[in-house]
PDB file of C-alpha atoms in Angstrom:
ATOM      1  CA  MET T   1      15.895   9.033   5.528  1.00 89.00           C
ATOM      2  CA  VAL T   2      15.446  11.552   8.327  1.00 93.00           C
ATOM      3  CA  VAL T   3      13.368  10.840  11.441  1.00 93.00           C
ATOM      4  CA  LYS T   4      12.259  13.758  13.638  1.00 95.00           C
ATOM      5  CA  SER T   5      10.125  14.326  16.715  1.00 94.00           C
ATOM      6  CA  GLU T   6       6.983  16.465  16.540  1.00 94.00           C
ATOM      7  CA  GLU T   7       9.041  19.382  17.926  1.00 93.00           C
ATOM      8  CA  GLY T   8      11.366  19.100  14.913  1.00 93.00           C
ATOM      9  CA  ARG T   9      14.305  17.511  16.766  1.00 94.00           C
ATOM     10  CA  GLU T  10      16.262  15.103  14.580  1.00 94.00           C
ATOM     11  CA  LEU T  11      16.233  11.610  16.086  1.00 94.00           C
ATOM     12  CA  ARG T  12      18.183   9.859  13.385  1.00 92.00           C
ATOM     13  CA  SER T  13      19.273  10.203   9.781  1.00 91.00           C
ATOM     14  CA  PHE T  14      20.957   7.723   7.455  1.00 86.00           C
ATOM     15  CA  ARG T  15      21.617   6.755   3.866  1.00 85.00           C
ATOM     16  CA  PHE T  16      20.030   3.482   2.813  1.00 80.00           C
ATOM     17  CA  LYS T  17      23.209   2.317   1.107  1.00 80.00           C
ATOM     18  CA  ASP T  18      25.133   2.791   4.374  1.00 81.00           C
ATOM     19  CA  GLU T  19      22.694   0.495   6.186  1.00 77.00           C
ATOM     20  CA  ASP T  20      22.509  -2.172   3.492  1.00 76.00           C
ATOM     21  CA  GLU T  21      24.243  -2.063   0.105  1.00 79.00           C
ATOM     22  CA  SER T  22      21.283  -3.779  -1.553  1.00 76.00           C
ATOM     23  CA  GLN T  23      18.814  -1.054  -0.561  1.00 76.00           C
ATOM     24  CA  GLU T  24      17.374   1.849  -2.468  1.00 77.00           C
ATOM     25  CA  VAL T  25      14.149   3.837  -2.370  1.00 81.00           C
ATOM     26  CA  ARG T  26      12.285   5.054  -5.438  1.00 83.00           C
ATOM     27  CA  ALA T  27       9.279   7.294  -4.847  1.00 89.00           C
ATOM     28  CA  VAL T  28       6.880   7.222  -7.810  1.00 90.00           C
ATOM     29  CA  GLU T  29       3.521   8.909  -8.257  1.00 91.00           C
ATOM     30  CA  ARG T  30       0.999   6.088  -8.655  1.00 89.00           C
ATOM     31  CA  ARG T  31      -0.804   7.770 -11.560  1.00 90.00           C
ATOM     32  CA  ILE T  32       2.448   7.920 -13.533  1.00 92.00           C
ATOM     33  CA  LEU T  33       3.225   4.269 -12.779  1.00 92.00           C
ATOM     34  CA  LEU T  34      -0.239   3.110 -13.886  1.00 91.00           C
ATOM     35  CA  GLU T  35      -0.159   5.205 -17.068  1.00 93.00           C
ATOM     36  CA  THR T  36       3.303   3.892 -17.925  1.00 94.00           C
ATOM     37  CA  LEU T  37       2.167   0.284 -17.547  1.00 92.00           C
ATOM     38  CA  ALA T  38      -1.128   0.872 -19.381  1.00 93.00           C
ATOM     39  CA  ASN T  39       0.700   2.494 -22.306  1.00 94.00           C
ATOM     40  CA  GLN T  40       2.427  -0.842 -22.969  1.00 94.00           C
ATOM     41  CA  LEU T  41      -0.936  -2.540 -23.634  1.00 94.00           C
ATOM     42  CA  PRO T  42      -2.537  -2.842 -27.075  1.00 95.00           C
ATOM     43  CA  PRO T  43      -5.064  -0.063 -27.801  1.00 91.00           C
ATOM     44  CA  GLY T  44      -8.594  -0.698 -26.579  1.00 89.00           C
ATOM     45  CA  VAL T  45      -7.677  -3.347 -24.012  1.00 91.00           C
ATOM     46  CA  VAL T  46      -8.701  -1.278 -20.973  1.00 90.00           C
ATOM     47  CA  HIS T  47     -12.435  -0.616 -20.623  1.00 88.00           C
ATOM     48  CA  PHE T  48     -13.535   2.073 -18.168  1.00 86.00           C
ATOM     49  CA  SER T  49     -16.963   2.575 -16.540  1.00 86.00           C
ATOM     50  CA  SER T  50     -17.289  -1.202 -16.227  1.00 88.00           C
ATOM     51  CA  LYS T  51     -18.460  -1.685 -12.653  1.00 92.00           C
ATOM     52  CA  LEU T  52     -19.127  -5.284 -11.697  1.00 94.00           C
ATOM     53  CA  ALA T  53     -22.678  -6.209 -10.675  1.00 95.00           C
ATOM     54  CA  ASN T  54     -22.595 -10.004 -10.382  1.00 96.00           C
ATOM     55  CA  ILE T  55     -20.395 -13.083 -10.775  1.00 96.00           C
ATOM     56  CA  GLU T  56     -21.704 -16.548 -11.549  1.00 95.00           C
ATOM     57  CA  ARG T  57     -20.181 -19.910 -12.351  1.00 94.00           C
ATOM     58  CA  THR T  58     -21.841 -22.217 -14.849  1.00 91.00           C
ATOM     59  CA  GLU T  59     -22.163 -25.996 -14.464  1.00 88.00           C
ATOM     60  CA  ASN T  60     -19.104 -26.535 -16.669  1.00 86.00           C
ATOM     61  CA  GLY T  61     -17.007 -24.175 -14.504  1.00 85.00           C
ATOM     62  CA  GLU T  62     -17.088 -21.144 -16.787  1.00 91.00           C
ATOM     63  CA  ILE T  63     -17.217 -17.808 -14.931  1.00 96.00           C
ATOM     64  CA  ILE T  64     -19.548 -15.090 -16.208  1.00 97.00           C
ATOM     65  CA  LEU T  65     -19.270 -11.450 -15.170  1.00 96.00           C
ATOM     66  CA  GLU T  66     -22.276  -9.161 -15.389  1.00 96.00           C
ATOM     67  CA  LEU T  67     -21.639  -5.412 -15.411  1.00 95.00           C
ATOM     68  CA  VAL T  68     -24.032  -2.754 -14.140  1.00 94.00           C
ATOM     69  CA  ASP T  69     -24.848  -1.751 -17.729  1.00 92.00           C
ATOM     70  CA  GLY T  70     -26.033  -5.310 -18.451  1.00 93.00           C
ATOM     71  CA  THR T  71     -22.952  -6.429 -20.383  1.00 93.00           C
ATOM     72  CA  ARG T  72     -22.059 -10.101 -19.812  1.00 95.00           C
ATOM     73  CA  LEU T  73     -18.423 -11.215 -20.064  1.00 94.00           C
ATOM     74  CA  PHE T  74     -17.582 -14.908 -20.506  1.00 94.00           C
ATOM     75  CA  THR T  75     -14.125 -15.357 -19.002  1.00 94.00           C
ATOM     76  CA  LYS T  76     -11.369 -17.827 -19.716  1.00 91.00           C
ATOM     77  CA  ILE T  77      -9.495 -16.689 -16.600  1.00 94.00           C
ATOM     78  CA  LEU T  78     -10.762 -14.252 -13.970  1.00 96.00           C
ATOM     79  CA  ILE T  79      -8.017 -12.235 -12.246  1.00 97.00           C
ATOM     80  CA  GLY T  80      -9.460 -10.224  -9.381  1.00 97.00           C
ATOM     81  CA  CYS T  81      -7.269  -7.219  -8.699  1.00 95.00           C
ATOM     82  CA  ASP T  82     -10.097  -4.940  -7.612  1.00 95.00           C
ATOM     83  CA  GLY T  83      -8.643  -3.646  -4.346  1.00 95.00           C
ATOM     84  CA  ILE T  84      -9.421  -3.974  -0.657  1.00 95.00           C
ATOM     85  CA  ARG T  85     -13.208  -4.092  -1.189  1.00 94.00           C
ATOM     86  CA  SER T  86     -12.845  -6.726  -3.886  1.00 96.00           C
ATOM     87  CA  SER T  87     -16.084  -8.152  -5.271  1.00 96.00           C
ATOM     88  CA  VAL T  88     -14.142 -11.146  -6.585  1.00 97.00           C
ATOM     89  CA  ALA T  89     -12.644 -11.878  -3.150  1.00 97.00           C
ATOM     90  CA  LYS T  90     -16.079 -11.691  -1.548  1.00 97.00           C
ATOM     91  CA  TRP T  91     -17.456 -14.087  -4.181  1.00 97.00           C
ATOM     92  CA  MET T  92     -14.574 -16.486  -3.437  1.00 97.00           C
ATOM     93  CA  GLY T  93     -15.455 -16.523   0.271  1.00 96.00           C
ATOM     94  CA  PHE T  94     -12.914 -14.112   1.771  1.00 97.00           C
ATOM     95  CA  SER T  95     -13.818 -12.060   4.829  1.00 95.00           C
ATOM     96  CA  GLU T  96     -13.945  -8.276   4.764  1.00 96.00           C
ATOM     97  CA  PRO T  97     -10.599  -6.614   5.620  1.00 97.00           C
ATOM     98  CA  ARG T  98     -10.290  -5.709   9.311  1.00 97.00           C
ATOM     99  CA  TYR T  99      -9.889  -2.119  10.541  1.00 97.00           C
ATOM    100  CA  VAL T 100      -6.621  -1.780  12.508  1.00 97.00           C
ATOM    101  CA  GLY T 101      -7.418   1.282  14.646  1.00 96.00           C
ATOM    102  CA  HIS T 102      -5.929   4.159  12.688  1.00 96.00           C
ATOM    103  CA  CYS T 103      -6.698   6.267   9.630  1.00 97.00           C
ATOM    104  CA  THR T 104      -4.518   8.219   7.266  1.00 97.00           C
ATOM    105  CA  PHE T 105      -4.662  11.436   5.292  1.00 97.00           C
ATOM    106  CA  ARG T 106      -2.709  11.513   2.035  1.00 96.00           C
ATOM    107  CA  GLY T 107      -2.024  14.197  -0.541  1.00 96.00           C
ATOM    108  CA  LEU T 108       0.347  15.576  -3.181  1.00 96.00           C
ATOM    109  CA  GLY T 109       1.878  18.981  -2.601  1.00 97.00           C
ATOM    110  CA  PHE T 110       2.368  20.862  -5.875  1.00 96.00           C
ATOM    111  CA  TYR T 111       5.248  23.279  -6.524  1.00 97.00           C
ATOM    112  CA  PRO T 112       4.824  24.629 -10.091  1.00 96.00           C
ATOM    113  CA  GLU T 113       8.258  26.290 -10.012  1.00 96.00           C
ATOM    114  CA  GLY T 114       9.959  23.189  -8.582  1.00 96.00           C
ATOM    115  CA  GLN T 115       9.905  21.664  -5.094  1.00 96.00           C
ATOM    116  CA  PRO T 116      12.822  22.573  -2.778  1.00 96.00           C
ATOM    117  CA  PHE T 117      13.450  19.253  -1.014  1.00 95.00           C
ATOM    118  CA  GLU T 118      16.409  16.896  -1.159  1.00 92.00           C
ATOM    119  CA  PRO T 119      15.735  13.280  -2.196  1.00 91.00           C
ATOM    120  CA  LYS T 120      14.966  12.087   1.328  1.00 92.00           C
ATOM    121  CA  VAL T 121      12.207  10.189   3.086  1.00 93.00           C
ATOM    122  CA  ASN T 122      11.116  12.385   6.008  1.00 95.00           C
ATOM    123  CA  TYR T 123       9.288  10.949   9.030  1.00 95.00           C
ATOM    124  CA  ILE T 124       7.884  12.819  12.042  1.00 96.00           C
ATOM    125  CA  TYR T 125       6.724  10.893  15.115  1.00 95.00           C
ATOM    126  CA  GLY T 126       4.302  12.175  17.742  1.00 95.00           C
ATOM    127  CA  ARG T 127       2.005  10.515  20.288  1.00 95.00           C
ATOM    128  CA  GLY T 128      -0.606   8.411  18.505  1.00 95.00           C
ATOM    129  CA  LEU T 129       0.177  10.509  15.449  1.00 97.00           C
ATOM    130  CA  ARG T 130       2.861  10.420  12.778  1.00 97.00           C
ATOM    131  CA  ALA T 131       3.495  12.009   9.439  1.00 97.00           C
ATOM    132  CA  GLY T 132       5.897  11.851   6.550  1.00 96.00           C
ATOM    133  CA  TYR T 133       6.729  13.328   3.176  1.00 97.00           C
ATOM    134  CA  VAL T 134       8.934  12.483   0.210  1.00 96.00           C
ATOM    135  CA  PRO T 135       9.474  14.119  -3.202  1.00 96.00           C
ATOM    136  CA  VAL T 136       7.989  12.084  -6.063  1.00 95.00           C
ATOM    137  CA  SER T 137       8.934  14.399  -8.954  1.00 94.00           C
ATOM    138  CA  ARG T 138      10.475  17.779  -9.696  1.00 94.00           C
ATOM    139  CA  THR T 139       7.199  19.510  -8.817  1.00 96.00           C
ATOM    140  CA  LYS T 140       5.339  17.144  -6.468  1.00 96.00           C
ATOM    141  CA  VAL T 141       5.796  15.993  -2.857  1.00 97.00           C
ATOM    142  CA  TYR T 142       3.782  13.121  -1.411  1.00 96.00           C
ATOM    143  CA  TRP T 143       2.723  13.438   2.239  1.00 97.00           C
ATOM    144  CA  PHE T 144       0.720  11.461   4.759  1.00 97.00           C
ATOM    145  CA  ILE T 145      -0.599  11.817   8.313  1.00 97.00           C
ATOM    146  CA  CYS T 146      -1.551   8.704  10.280  1.00 97.00           C
ATOM    147  CA  PHE T 147      -3.715   9.100  13.396  1.00 97.00           C
ATOM    148  CA  ASN T 148      -5.408   6.823  15.935  1.00 96.00           C
ATOM    149  CA  ARG T 149      -9.179   6.526  15.859  1.00 95.00           C
ATOM    150  CA  PRO T 150     -11.309   3.820  17.572  1.00 95.00           C
ATOM    151  CA  SER T 151     -13.581   3.520  14.516  1.00 95.00           C
ATOM    152  CA  PRO T 152     -13.234   4.661  10.887  1.00 94.00           C
ATOM    153  CA  GLY T 153     -15.909   7.336  11.362  1.00 90.00           C
ATOM    154  CA  PRO T 154     -18.200   8.761   8.674  1.00 91.00           C
ATOM    155  CA  LYS T 155     -17.008   9.042   5.096  1.00 90.00           C
ATOM    156  CA  ILE T 156     -16.220  12.668   4.198  1.00 90.00           C
ATOM    157  CA  SER T 157     -16.070  13.522   0.506  1.00 86.00           C
ATOM    158  CA  ASP T 158     -15.533  17.295   0.808  1.00 90.00           C
ATOM    159  CA  SER T 159     -11.810  17.640   0.069  1.00 87.00           C
ATOM    160  CA  PHE T 160     -11.659  21.150   1.578  1.00 89.00           C
ATOM    161  CA  VAL T 161     -12.908  19.762   4.914  1.00 93.00           C
ATOM    162  CA  LEU T 162     -10.421  16.873   4.731  1.00 94.00           C
ATOM    163  CA  LYS T 163      -7.508  19.231   4.126  1.00 94.00           C
ATOM    164  CA  ASN T 164      -8.434  21.391   7.113  1.00 94.00           C
ATOM    165  CA  GLN T 165      -8.795  18.316   9.328  1.00 95.00           C
ATOM    166  CA  ALA T 166      -5.316  17.177   8.306  1.00 95.00           C
ATOM    167  CA  LYS T 167      -3.815  20.598   9.054  1.00 95.00           C
ATOM    168  CA  GLU T 168      -5.498  20.745  12.456  1.00 96.00           C
ATOM    169  CA  LEU T 169      -3.812  17.477  13.496  1.00 96.00           C
ATOM    170  CA  VAL T 170      -0.291  18.825  12.864  1.00 96.00           C
ATOM    171  CA  LYS T 171      -0.755  22.575  13.336  1.00 93.00           C
ATOM    172  CA  ASN T 172       2.172  22.847  15.797  1.00 91.00           C
ATOM    173  CA  TRP T 173       4.494  20.492  13.916  1.00 94.00           C
ATOM    174  CA  PRO T 174       7.502  21.456  11.716  1.00 91.00           C
ATOM    175  CA  SER T 175       6.598  24.165   9.224  1.00 92.00           C
ATOM    176  CA  ASP T 176       7.817  22.232   6.161  1.00 93.00           C
ATOM    177  CA  LEU T 177       4.965  19.766   6.576  1.00 94.00           C
ATOM    178  CA  MET T 178       2.359  22.510   6.954  1.00 94.00           C
ATOM    179  CA  LYS T 179       3.602  24.293   3.836  1.00 95.00           C
ATOM    180  CA  ILE T 180       3.399  21.092   1.770  1.00 97.00           C
ATOM    181  CA  ILE T 181      -0.209  20.605   2.891  1.00 96.00           C
ATOM    182  CA  ASP T 182      -1.018  24.252   2.103  1.00 95.00           C
ATOM    183  CA  LEU T 183       0.336  23.752  -1.422  1.00 96.00           C
ATOM    184  CA  THR T 184      -1.740  20.603  -1.954  1.00 96.00           C
ATOM    185  CA  PRO T 185      -4.662  20.896  -4.387  1.00 95.00           C
ATOM    186  CA  ASP T 186      -7.827  20.097  -2.437  1.00 91.00           C
ATOM    187  CA  ASP T 187      -8.881  17.359  -4.843  1.00 89.00           C
ATOM    188  CA  THR T 188      -5.750  15.281  -4.160  1.00 90.00           C
ATOM    189  CA  VAL T 189      -6.429  14.984  -0.409  1.00 95.00           C
ATOM    190  CA  ILE T 190      -7.984  11.718   0.751  1.00 94.00           C
ATOM    191  CA  ARG T 191      -8.687  10.082   4.103  1.00 95.00           C
ATOM    192  CA  THR T 192      -8.834   6.307   4.390  1.00 95.00           C
ATOM    193  CA  PRO T 193      -9.183   3.835   7.275  1.00 96.00           C
ATOM    194  CA  LEU T 194      -6.262   1.400   7.365  1.00 97.00           C
ATOM    195  CA  VAL T 195      -7.244  -2.250   7.080  1.00 97.00           C
ATOM    196  CA  ASP T 196      -5.641  -5.641   6.545  1.00 97.00           C
ATOM    197  CA  ARG T 197      -6.495  -9.313   6.174  1.00 97.00           C
ATOM    198  CA  TRP T 198      -4.409 -12.081   7.762  1.00 97.00           C
ATOM    199  CA  LEU T 199      -4.300 -15.162   5.539  1.00 97.00           C
ATOM    200  CA  TRP T 200      -4.193 -17.889   8.169  1.00 95.00           C
ATOM    201  CA  PRO T 201      -3.147 -21.284   6.731  1.00 91.00           C
ATOM    202  CA  ALA T 202      -5.916 -23.898   6.546  1.00 88.00           C
ATOM    203  CA  ILE T 203      -8.470 -21.231   7.569  1.00 93.00           C
ATOM    204  CA  SER T 204      -8.449 -18.574   4.857  1.00 95.00           C
ATOM    205  CA  PRO T 205      -9.595 -19.513   1.339  1.00 96.00           C
ATOM    206  CA  ALA T 206      -6.919 -20.207  -1.257  1.00 97.00           C
ATOM    207  CA  ALA T 207      -5.763 -17.470  -3.625  1.00 97.00           C
ATOM    208  CA  SER T 208      -7.390 -19.301  -6.521  1.00 97.00           C
ATOM    209  CA  ASP T 209     -10.594 -21.232  -7.140  1.00 96.00           C
ATOM    210  CA  GLY T 210     -10.666 -23.041 -10.455  1.00 93.00           C
ATOM    211  CA  ARG T 211      -9.846 -20.395 -13.054  1.00 94.00           C
ATOM    212  CA  ALA T 212     -10.409 -17.440 -10.693  1.00 97.00           C
ATOM    213  CA  VAL T 213      -7.475 -15.897  -8.826  1.00 98.00           C
ATOM    214  CA  LEU T 214      -6.744 -12.840  -6.679  1.00 98.00           C
ATOM    215  CA  VAL T 215      -3.889 -10.350  -6.925  1.00 98.00           C
ATOM    216  CA  GLY T 216      -2.680  -7.505  -4.697  1.00 97.00           C
ATOM    217  CA  ASP T 217      -4.997  -5.839  -2.172  1.00 97.00           C
ATOM    218  CA  ALA T 218      -7.900  -7.980  -3.339  1.00 98.00           C
ATOM    219  CA  TRP T 219      -6.095 -10.972  -1.811  1.00 98.00           C
ATOM    220  CA  HIS T 220      -3.742  -9.618   0.864  1.00 98.00           C
ATOM    221  CA  PRO T 221      -4.597  -6.039   1.920  1.00 98.00           C
ATOM    222  CA  MET T 222      -1.918  -4.768   4.291  1.00 97.00           C
ATOM    223  CA  THR T 223      -1.276  -1.521   6.122  1.00 96.00           C
ATOM    224  CA  PRO T 224       1.208   0.872   4.447  1.00 94.00           C
ATOM    225  CA  ASN T 225       3.702   0.847   7.318  1.00 92.00           C
ATOM    226  CA  LEU T 226       6.367  -1.040   5.340  1.00 90.00           C
ATOM    227  CA  GLY T 227       5.626   0.640   2.019  1.00 89.00           C
ATOM    228  CA  GLN T 228       5.051  -2.764   0.419  1.00 91.00           C
ATOM    229  CA  GLY T 229       1.363  -2.930  -0.555  1.00 92.00           C
ATOM    230  CA  ALA T 230       1.675  -1.787  -4.164  1.00 92.00           C
ATOM    231  CA  CYS T 231       5.110  -3.422  -4.388  1.00 92.00           C
ATOM    232  CA  CYS T 232       3.626  -6.794  -3.453  1.00 95.00           C
ATOM    233  CA  ALA T 233       0.912  -6.352  -6.082  1.00 96.00           C
ATOM    234  CA  LEU T 234       3.623  -5.853  -8.710  1.00 94.00           C
ATOM    235  CA  GLU T 235       5.432  -8.948  -7.421  1.00 96.00           C
ATOM    236  CA  ASP T 236       2.164 -10.904  -7.642  1.00 97.00           C
ATOM    237  CA  ALA T 237       1.722  -9.774 -11.238  1.00 96.00           C
ATOM    238  CA  VAL T 238       5.219 -10.901 -12.246  1.00 96.00           C
ATOM    239  CA  VAL T 239       4.839 -14.330 -10.644  1.00 96.00           C
ATOM    240  CA  LEU T 240       1.299 -14.865 -11.945  1.00 97.00           C
ATOM    241  CA  ALA T 241       2.201 -13.834 -15.498  1.00 96.00           C
ATOM    242  CA  ARG T 242       5.142 -16.237 -15.492  1.00 95.00           C
ATOM    243  CA  LYS T 243       3.049 -19.127 -14.148  1.00 95.00           C
ATOM    244  CA  LEU T 244       0.276 -18.531 -16.699  1.00 95.00           C
ATOM    245  CA  ALA T 245       2.710 -18.163 -19.597  1.00 94.00           C
ATOM    246  CA  ASN T 246       4.360 -21.472 -18.730  1.00 93.00           C
ATOM    247  CA  ALA T 247       0.980 -23.219 -18.443  1.00 94.00           C
ATOM    248  CA  ILE T 248      -0.259 -21.836 -21.759  1.00 90.00           C
ATOM    249  CA  LYS T 249       2.937 -22.942 -23.530  1.00 91.00           C
ATOM    250  CA  SER T 250       2.914 -26.353 -21.860  1.00 86.00           C
ATOM    251  CA  GLU T 251       0.972 -29.327 -23.124  1.00 79.00           C
ATOM    252  CA  THR T 252       0.814 -30.921 -19.678  1.00 81.00           C
ATOM    253  CA  GLU T 253       0.378 -28.144 -17.072  1.00 84.00           C
ATOM    254  CA  SER T 254      -3.158 -26.843 -16.535  1.00 92.00           C
ATOM    255  CA  VAL T 255      -4.174 -23.235 -15.982  1.00 94.00           C
ATOM    256  CA  GLU T 256      -5.814 -24.265 -12.704  1.00 95.00           C
ATOM    257  CA  GLY T 257      -2.529 -25.820 -11.591  1.00 95.00           C
ATOM    258  CA  ALA T 258      -0.620 -22.663 -12.516  1.00 96.00           C
ATOM    259  CA  LEU T 259      -2.984 -20.533 -10.412  1.00 97.00           C
ATOM    260  CA  ARG T 260      -2.592 -22.882  -7.440  1.00 97.00           C
ATOM    261  CA  SER T 261       1.198 -22.761  -7.859  1.00 96.00           C
ATOM    262  CA  TYR T 262       1.076 -18.957  -7.856  1.00 97.00           C
ATOM    263  CA  GLY T 263      -0.821 -18.931  -4.533  1.00 97.00           C
ATOM    264  CA  THR T 264       1.542 -21.481  -3.003  1.00 97.00           C
ATOM    265  CA  GLU T 265       4.602 -19.445  -4.001  1.00 96.00           C
ATOM    266  CA  ARG T 266       3.264 -16.046  -2.955  1.00 97.00           C
ATOM    267  CA  TRP T 267       1.660 -16.922   0.402  1.00 96.00           C
ATOM    268  CA  PRO T 268       4.979 -17.270   2.361  1.00 95.00           C
ATOM    269  CA  ARG T 269       5.903 -13.808   1.122  1.00 95.00           C
ATOM    270  CA  VAL T 270       2.683 -11.850   1.671  1.00 96.00           C
ATOM    271  CA  PHE T 271       1.383 -13.352   4.940  1.00 96.00           C
ATOM    272  CA  PRO T 272       4.456 -12.463   7.082  1.00 94.00           C
ATOM    273  CA  LEU T 273       4.612  -8.997   5.480  1.00 95.00           C
ATOM    274  CA  THR T 274       0.973  -8.350   6.385  1.00 96.00           C
ATOM    275  CA  ILE T 275       1.625  -9.237  10.031  1.00 96.00           C
ATOM    276  CA  ARG T 276       4.891  -7.294  10.153  1.00 93.00           C
ATOM    277  CA  ALA T 277       3.265  -4.172   8.695  1.00 95.00           C
ATOM    278  CA  ASN T 278       0.519  -4.392  11.304  1.00 96.00           C
ATOM    279  CA  VAL T 279       2.951  -4.783  14.210  1.00 94.00           C
ATOM    280  CA  VAL T 280       5.196  -1.940  13.008  1.00 91.00           C
ATOM    281  CA  GLY T 281       2.187   0.346  12.616  1.00 93.00           C
ATOM    282  CA  SER T 282       0.886  -0.461  16.099  1.00 92.00           C
ATOM    283  CA  ALA T 283       4.298   0.307  17.599  1.00 89.00           C
ATOM    284  CA  LEU T 284       4.605   3.608  15.725  1.00 91.00           C
ATOM    285  CA  GLN T 285       1.152   4.710  16.886  1.00 94.00           C
ATOM    286  CA  TRP T 286       1.975   4.543  20.610  1.00 91.00           C
ATOM    287  CA  GLU T 287       0.264   7.212  22.702  1.00 93.00           C
ATOM    288  CA  ASN T 288       1.817   6.597  26.132  1.00 94.00           C
ATOM    289  CA  PRO T 289       4.190   9.547  26.842  1.00 93.00           C
ATOM    290  CA  VAL T 290       6.744   7.381  28.671  1.00 95.00           C
ATOM    291  CA  VAL T 291       6.887   4.849  25.849  1.00 93.00           C
ATOM    292  CA  CYS T 292       7.113   7.636  23.242  1.00 93.00           C
ATOM    293  CA  SER T 293       9.980   9.220  25.176  1.00 93.00           C
ATOM    294  CA  LEU T 294      11.850   5.892  25.196  1.00 92.00           C
ATOM    295  CA  ARG T 295      11.198   5.512  21.471  1.00 91.00           C
ATOM    296  CA  ASN T 296      12.520   8.981  20.654  1.00 92.00           C
ATOM    297  CA  ASN T 297      15.496   9.050  23.005  1.00 92.00           C
ATOM    298  CA  LEU T 298      16.689   5.449  23.039  1.00 92.00           C
ATOM    299  CA  ILE T 299      15.055   3.008  20.621  1.00 89.00           C
ATOM    300  CA  ILE T 300      15.244   5.004  17.374  1.00 88.00           C
ATOM    301  CA  PRO T 301      18.604   6.794  17.945  1.00 89.00           C
ATOM    302  CA  LYS T 302      20.578   3.949  19.521  1.00 87.00           C
ATOM    303  CA  ILE T 303      18.958   0.499  19.403  1.00 85.00           C
ATOM    304  CA  VAL T 304      17.162  -0.115  16.109  1.00 79.00           C
ATOM    305  CA  ARG T 305      19.349  -1.667  13.401  1.00 75.00           C
ATOM    306  CA  LEU T 306      17.896  -0.479  10.135  1.00 72.00           C
ATOM    307  CA  GLY T 307      19.527  -2.972   7.767  1.00 71.00           C
ATOM    308  CA  PRO T 308      17.497  -5.980   9.007  1.00 70.00           C
ATOM    309  CA  LEU T 309      14.349  -3.845   9.082  1.00 72.00           C
ATOM    310  CA  LEU T 310      14.699  -3.259   5.341  1.00 76.00           C
ATOM    311  CA  GLU T 311      15.267  -6.868   4.306  1.00 79.00           C
ATOM    312  CA  HIS T 312      11.588  -7.238   3.427  1.00 80.00           C
ATOM    313  CA  THR T 313      12.136  -5.113   0.318  1.00 82.00           C
ATOM    314  CA  ASN T 314      14.508  -7.671  -1.209  1.00 81.00           C
ATOM    315  CA  PHE T 315      12.643  -9.476  -3.981  1.00 86.00           C
ATOM    316  CA  GLU T 316      14.317 -10.947  -7.051  1.00 85.00           C
ATOM    317  CA  CYS T 317      11.849 -10.945  -9.933  1.00 83.00           C
ATOM    318  CA  LYS T 318      14.411 -12.479 -12.313  1.00 82.00           C
ATOM    319  CA  SER T 319      14.307 -11.744 -16.022  1.00 81.00           C
ATOM    320  CA  LEU T 320      11.161 -10.133 -17.386  1.00 76.00           C
TER     321      LEU T 320
END
């Protein structure tokens, strides 16, 4: 990893293995990850264009899903993994995720002849503004820009406008970042408000309700400041699959009990990570010039110990 100031001055660089032998970073394009997982499913299992219109529970506890095309699905188990605006979470009584005060641009730079970067995570810190980029394949480089904004603002769907807005924010920053943005196809650029939901014990609803359960962002949306949102969703999936498999094989354990056990096991992992991601993001979005100077000249180069900061990535999924 390399951390620089907005002027391009290197503040710190390190190898993850030097900080903590257990650490590594793998940057993967999400589309490739999803396709790889989906290709392991039996043909015809995934149904597209199936937007959810309504959820209802019958008197005997069965959950029925109604799609916008009128199709009705009678479920044995409902697993809601429908993202931060989850219809299932809303039906189960969860509050809307809370906006945290900053938005992010994201995109994928495309180098048809091969991208020129070393396998490094690159961060650039400014005042109330930060950016980063990392290669995700031989030809693609992921980048982001995170900026403060008091409200999410209007939704903009014109990708050309979004790309120009992103470039305007960092127009005087290191040229590598600008070139990556220039080489980004317009239709890969998105802007999203960052949100999270804090799962306070005894206040927030449980992760499951009967035979309905939440996974990933639908349950615990978190800001991307620790790079753990999608990772936690994968962890959820491993734990949930194991709990369900054991319940289905068992003659004594119920499915409802397995779903409750999943929530009990995962909560101590995801709740602290959500808070930590929020706090880290708030600190990295400082605007005060004195505080930013201390961050760049003292805190990052000399004080922060990176090994403990990376401990949150340690998760043992055991045998699959």
